[in-house]
Amino acid sequence: MTDTLLDNVPRVTGRHHNRALAQARRAKAVELRMAGKTYQQIADLLGYANKGTVHRILTNALTEHEVDSIDELRFLEAQRLDAVQAAYWDQAMKGDYKAARIVLRIMDQRARLLGLYPAPNKRSNTQAAQEPITVYDFDDNGHLIPVDPHNDADE
């Protein structure tokens, strides 16, 4: 990693009210993620409570375009998804339903990363989106079934 002003971001334990420091830590978290660090490694390096906190911070930064390097991170993550998809593509096209399931999950993750799904309606969980999107996955028998694109639960 290049030597930047962010390399001197102090490790913080507990809550603090310094907004400039919080912004610098968020930017550093994005930089570390771009360098391939795991959420847990970033939490340990920057003093976040846990990897879930880092995930939330990075997700918010992506959503809000909060850090200048977000487009670069989004591009890098899309490239990583492309590489994994390429590794499974031929198997999926030959009928390997496990490989096809992985490819479909990668495609779903890419769509989320790029903001291709409509945002859930925050006023009511029961209101349907104006233009619903049907996402498909394979069940254990290899049959294509519709799934909820907003549900990340692994079976």
mmCIF file of C-alpha atoms in Angstrom:
data_model
loop_
_atom_site.group_PDB
_atom_site.id
_atom_site.type_symbol
_atom_site.label_atom_id
_atom_site.label_comp_id
_atom_site.label_asym_id
_atom_site.label_seq_id
_atom_site.Cartn_x
_atom_site.Cartn_y
_atom_site.Cartn_z
ATOM 1 C CA MET A 1 0.000 0.000 0.000
ATOM 2 C CA THR A 2 1.194 3.491 -0.718
ATOM 3 C CA ASP A 3 2.202 5.811 2.077
ATOM 4 C CA THR A 4 -0.631 8.287 2.585
ATOM 5 C CA LEU A 5 -1.839 10.589 5.302
ATOM 6 C CA LEU A 6 -4.369 7.898 6.156
ATOM 7 C CA ASP A 7 -1.557 5.549 7.182
ATOM 8 C CA ASN A 8 -1.346 7.601 10.376
ATOM 9 C CA VAL A 9 -5.000 7.119 11.345
ATOM 10 C CA PRO A 10 -4.976 6.201 15.044
ATOM 11 C CA ARG A 11 -6.509 2.986 16.299
ATOM 12 C CA VAL A 12 -9.562 3.842 18.396
ATOM 13 C CA THR A 13 -11.261 1.758 21.048
ATOM 14 C CA GLY A 14 -14.812 2.556 22.053
ATOM 15 C CA ARG A 15 -16.997 5.382 20.798
ATOM 16 C CA HIS A 16 -15.687 8.821 19.989
ATOM 17 C CA HIS A 17 -17.224 12.046 18.680
ATOM 18 C CA ASN A 18 -14.482 13.250 16.357
ATOM 19 C CA ARG A 19 -16.162 13.376 12.920
ATOM 20 C CA ALA A 20 -12.927 14.058 11.055
ATOM 21 C CA LEU A 21 -11.321 11.025 12.651
ATOM 22 C CA ALA A 22 -14.384 8.907 11.874
ATOM 23 C CA GLN A 23 -14.248 9.989 8.215
ATOM 24 C CA ALA A 24 -10.516 9.220 8.046
ATOM 25 C CA ARG A 25 -11.116 5.774 9.553
ATOM 26 C CA ARG A 26 -13.896 5.064 7.023
ATOM 27 C CA ALA A 27 -11.607 6.087 4.162
ATOM 28 C CA LYS A 28 -8.840 3.906 5.575
ATOM 29 C CA ALA A 29 -11.277 0.992 5.881
ATOM 30 C CA VAL A 30 -12.134 1.352 2.182
ATOM 31 C CA GLU A 31 -8.434 1.532 1.303
ATOM 32 C CA LEU A 32 -7.696 -1.619 3.313
ATOM 33 C CA ARG A 33 -10.620 -3.465 1.707
ATOM 34 C CA MET A 34 -9.341 -2.509 -1.729
ATOM 35 C CA ALA A 35 -5.986 -3.965 -0.711
ATOM 36 C CA GLY A 36 -7.734 -7.274 -0.043
ATOM 37 C CA LYS A 37 -7.952 -7.188 3.749
ATOM 38 C CA THR A 38 -10.818 -9.080 5.383
ATOM 39 C CA TYR A 39 -13.447 -7.338 7.477
ATOM 40 C CA GLN A 40 -11.922 -8.845 10.620
ATOM 41 C CA GLN A 41 -8.409 -7.680 9.677
ATOM 42 C CA ILE A 42 -9.732 -4.157 9.100
ATOM 43 C CA ALA A 43 -11.566 -4.219 12.443
ATOM 44 C CA ASP A 44 -8.369 -5.306 14.202
ATOM 45 C CA LEU A 45 -6.177 -2.748 12.444
ATOM 46 C CA LEU A 46 -8.490 0.236 12.973
ATOM 47 C CA GLY A 47 -9.965 -0.721 16.341
ATOM 48 C CA TYR A 48 -13.548 -1.320 15.254
ATOM 49 C CA ALA A 49 -15.644 -3.468 17.590
ATOM 50 C CA ASN A 50 -15.989 -6.372 15.154
ATOM 51 C CA LYS A 51 -16.117 -7.380 11.503
ATOM 52 C CA GLY A 52 -19.866 -6.641 11.376
ATOM 53 C CA THR A 53 -19.161 -3.001 12.161
ATOM 54 C CA VAL A 54 -16.658 -2.846 9.303
ATOM 55 C CA HIS A 55 -19.156 -4.485 6.935
ATOM 56 C CA ARG A 56 -21.822 -1.916 7.909
ATOM 57 C CA ILE A 57 -19.389 0.991 7.488
ATOM 58 C CA LEU A 58 -18.254 -0.187 4.056
ATOM 59 C CA THR A 59 -21.816 -0.889 2.933
ATOM 60 C CA ASN A 60 -22.894 2.598 4.032
ATOM 61 C CA ALA A 61 -19.884 4.156 2.317
ATOM 62 C CA LEU A 62 -20.784 2.331 -0.916
ATOM 63 C CA THR A 63 -24.434 3.329 -0.674
ATOM 64 C CA GLU A 64 -23.768 6.956 0.160
ATOM 65 C CA HIS A 65 -20.724 7.433 -2.082
ATOM 66 C CA GLU A 66 -19.103 8.777 1.048
ATOM 67 C CA VAL A 67 -15.465 8.135 0.198
ATOM 68 C CA ASP A 68 -13.760 9.259 -3.016
ATOM 69 C CA SER A 69 -12.417 5.784 -3.753
ATOM 70 C CA ILE A 70 -15.848 4.077 -3.633
ATOM 71 C CA ASP A 71 -16.085 3.821 -7.432
ATOM 72 C CA GLU A 72 -12.669 2.205 -7.459
ATOM 73 C CA LEU A 73 -13.712 -0.255 -4.738
ATOM 74 C CA ARG A 74 -16.945 -1.063 -6.567
ATOM 75 C CA PHE A 75 -14.955 -1.691 -9.771
ATOM 76 C CA LEU A 76 -12.443 -3.889 -7.922
ATOM 77 C CA GLU A 77 -15.199 -5.942 -6.270
ATOM 78 C CA ALA A 78 -16.934 -6.353 -9.652
ATOM 79 C CA GLN A 79 -13.657 -7.634 -11.135
ATOM 80 C CA ARG A 80 -13.334 -10.154 -8.309
ATOM 81 C CA LEU A 81 -16.886 -11.351 -8.940
ATOM 82 C CA ASP A 82 -16.113 -11.635 -12.669
ATOM 83 C CA ALA A 83 -13.058 -13.805 -11.938
ATOM 84 C CA VAL A 84 -14.999 -16.183 -9.694
ATOM 85 C CA GLN A 85 -17.878 -16.356 -12.170
ATOM 86 C CA ALA A 86 -15.479 -17.174 -15.006
ATOM 87 C CA ALA A 87 -14.097 -20.090 -12.977
ATOM 88 C CA TYR A 88 -17.575 -21.677 -12.698
ATOM 89 C CA TRP A 89 -19.161 -20.577 -15.981
ATOM 90 C CA ASP A 90 -18.223 -23.560 -18.188
ATOM 91 C CA GLN A 91 -19.339 -26.061 -15.550
ATOM 92 C CA ALA A 92 -22.634 -24.218 -15.123
ATOM 93 C CA MET A 93 -23.260 -24.150 -18.872
ATOM 94 C CA LYS A 94 -22.630 -27.923 -19.018
ATOM 95 C CA GLY A 95 -25.449 -28.535 -16.544
ATOM 96 C CA ASP A 96 -23.629 -28.676 -13.211
ATOM 97 C CA TYR A 97 -26.393 -27.260 -11.031
ATOM 98 C CA LYS A 98 -24.060 -26.512 -8.099
ATOM 99 C CA ALA A 99 -21.839 -24.444 -10.392
ATOM 100 C CA ALA A 100 -24.954 -22.800 -11.873
ATOM 101 C CA ARG A 101 -26.133 -21.942 -8.365
ATOM 102 C CA ILE A 102 -22.792 -20.310 -7.602
ATOM 103 C CA VAL A 103 -22.965 -18.340 -10.864
ATOM 104 C CA LEU A 104 -26.489 -17.157 -10.046
ATOM 105 C CA ARG A 105 -25.389 -16.022 -6.590
ATOM 106 C CA ILE A 106 -22.456 -14.152 -8.107
ATOM 107 C CA MET A 107 -24.801 -12.472 -10.584
ATOM 108 C CA ASP A 108 -27.108 -11.521 -7.705
ATOM 109 C CA GLN A 109 -24.189 -10.112 -5.723
ATOM 110 C CA ARG A 110 -23.026 -8.097 -8.750
ATOM 111 C CA ALA A 111 -26.538 -6.698 -9.233
ATOM 112 C CA ARG A 112 -26.584 -5.615 -5.583
ATOM 113 C CA LEU A 113 -23.108 -4.097 -5.849
ATOM 114 C CA LEU A 114 -24.080 -2.108 -8.919
ATOM 115 C CA GLY A 115 -27.461 -1.060 -7.488
ATOM 116 C CA LEU A 116 -29.541 -2.849 -10.119
ATOM 117 C CA TYR A 117 -32.293 -3.872 -7.700
ATOM 118 C CA PRO A 118 -34.910 -1.323 -6.684
ATOM 119 C CA ALA A 119 -34.403 -0.095 -3.143
ATOM 120 C CA PRO A 120 -36.789 -1.675 -0.654
ATOM 121 C CA ASN A 121 -39.648 0.610 0.310
ATOM 122 C CA LYS A 122 -38.772 1.957 3.760
ATOM 123 C CA ARG A 123 -42.323 3.074 4.612
ATOM 124 C CA SER A 124 -43.792 -0.397 4.819
ATOM 125 C CA ASN A 125 -42.364 -3.880 4.571
ATOM 126 C CA THR A 126 -45.654 -5.090 3.106
ATOM 127 C CA GLN A 127 -45.725 -2.744 0.119
ATOM 128 C CA ALA A 128 -44.474 -4.365 -3.067
ATOM 129 C CA ALA A 129 -41.923 -2.647 -5.275
ATOM 130 C CA GLN A 130 -43.445 -0.996 -8.324
ATOM 131 C CA GLU A 131 -41.507 -3.220 -10.708
ATOM 132 C CA PRO A 132 -40.755 -6.518 -8.948
ATOM 133 C CA ILE A 133 -37.718 -8.465 -10.087
ATOM 134 C CA THR A 134 -37.805 -12.237 -10.029
ATOM 135 C CA VAL A 135 -34.490 -13.881 -9.144
ATOM 136 C CA TYR A 136 -34.069 -17.609 -9.612
ATOM 137 C CA ASP A 137 -31.919 -20.196 -7.866
ATOM 138 C CA PHE A 138 -31.654 -23.971 -7.957
ATOM 139 C CA ASP A 139 -33.194 -26.173 -5.280
ATOM 140 C CA ASP A 140 -31.442 -29.321 -4.034
ATOM 141 C CA ASN A 141 -32.962 -31.334 -6.910
ATOM 142 C CA GLY A 142 -31.612 -29.022 -9.584
ATOM 143 C CA HIS A 143 -34.945 -27.316 -10.322
ATOM 144 C CA LEU A 144 -35.030 -23.587 -10.976
ATOM 145 C CA ILE A 145 -37.111 -21.796 -8.329
ATOM 146 C CA PRO A 146 -37.840 -18.099 -7.624
ATOM 147 C CA VAL A 147 -36.096 -16.619 -4.563
ATOM 148 C CA ASP A 148 -36.235 -13.315 -2.678
ATOM 149 C CA PRO A 149 -33.336 -11.137 -3.986
ATOM 150 C CA HIS A 150 -33.211 -9.220 -0.687
ATOM 151 C CA ASN A 151 -32.698 -12.329 1.447
ATOM 152 C CA ASP A 152 -29.019 -13.211 1.953
ATOM 153 C CA ALA A 153 -29.713 -16.281 4.107
ATOM 154 C CA ASP A 154 -27.721 -19.323 3.061
ATOM 155 C CA GLU A 155 -29.594 -22.584 2.893
#
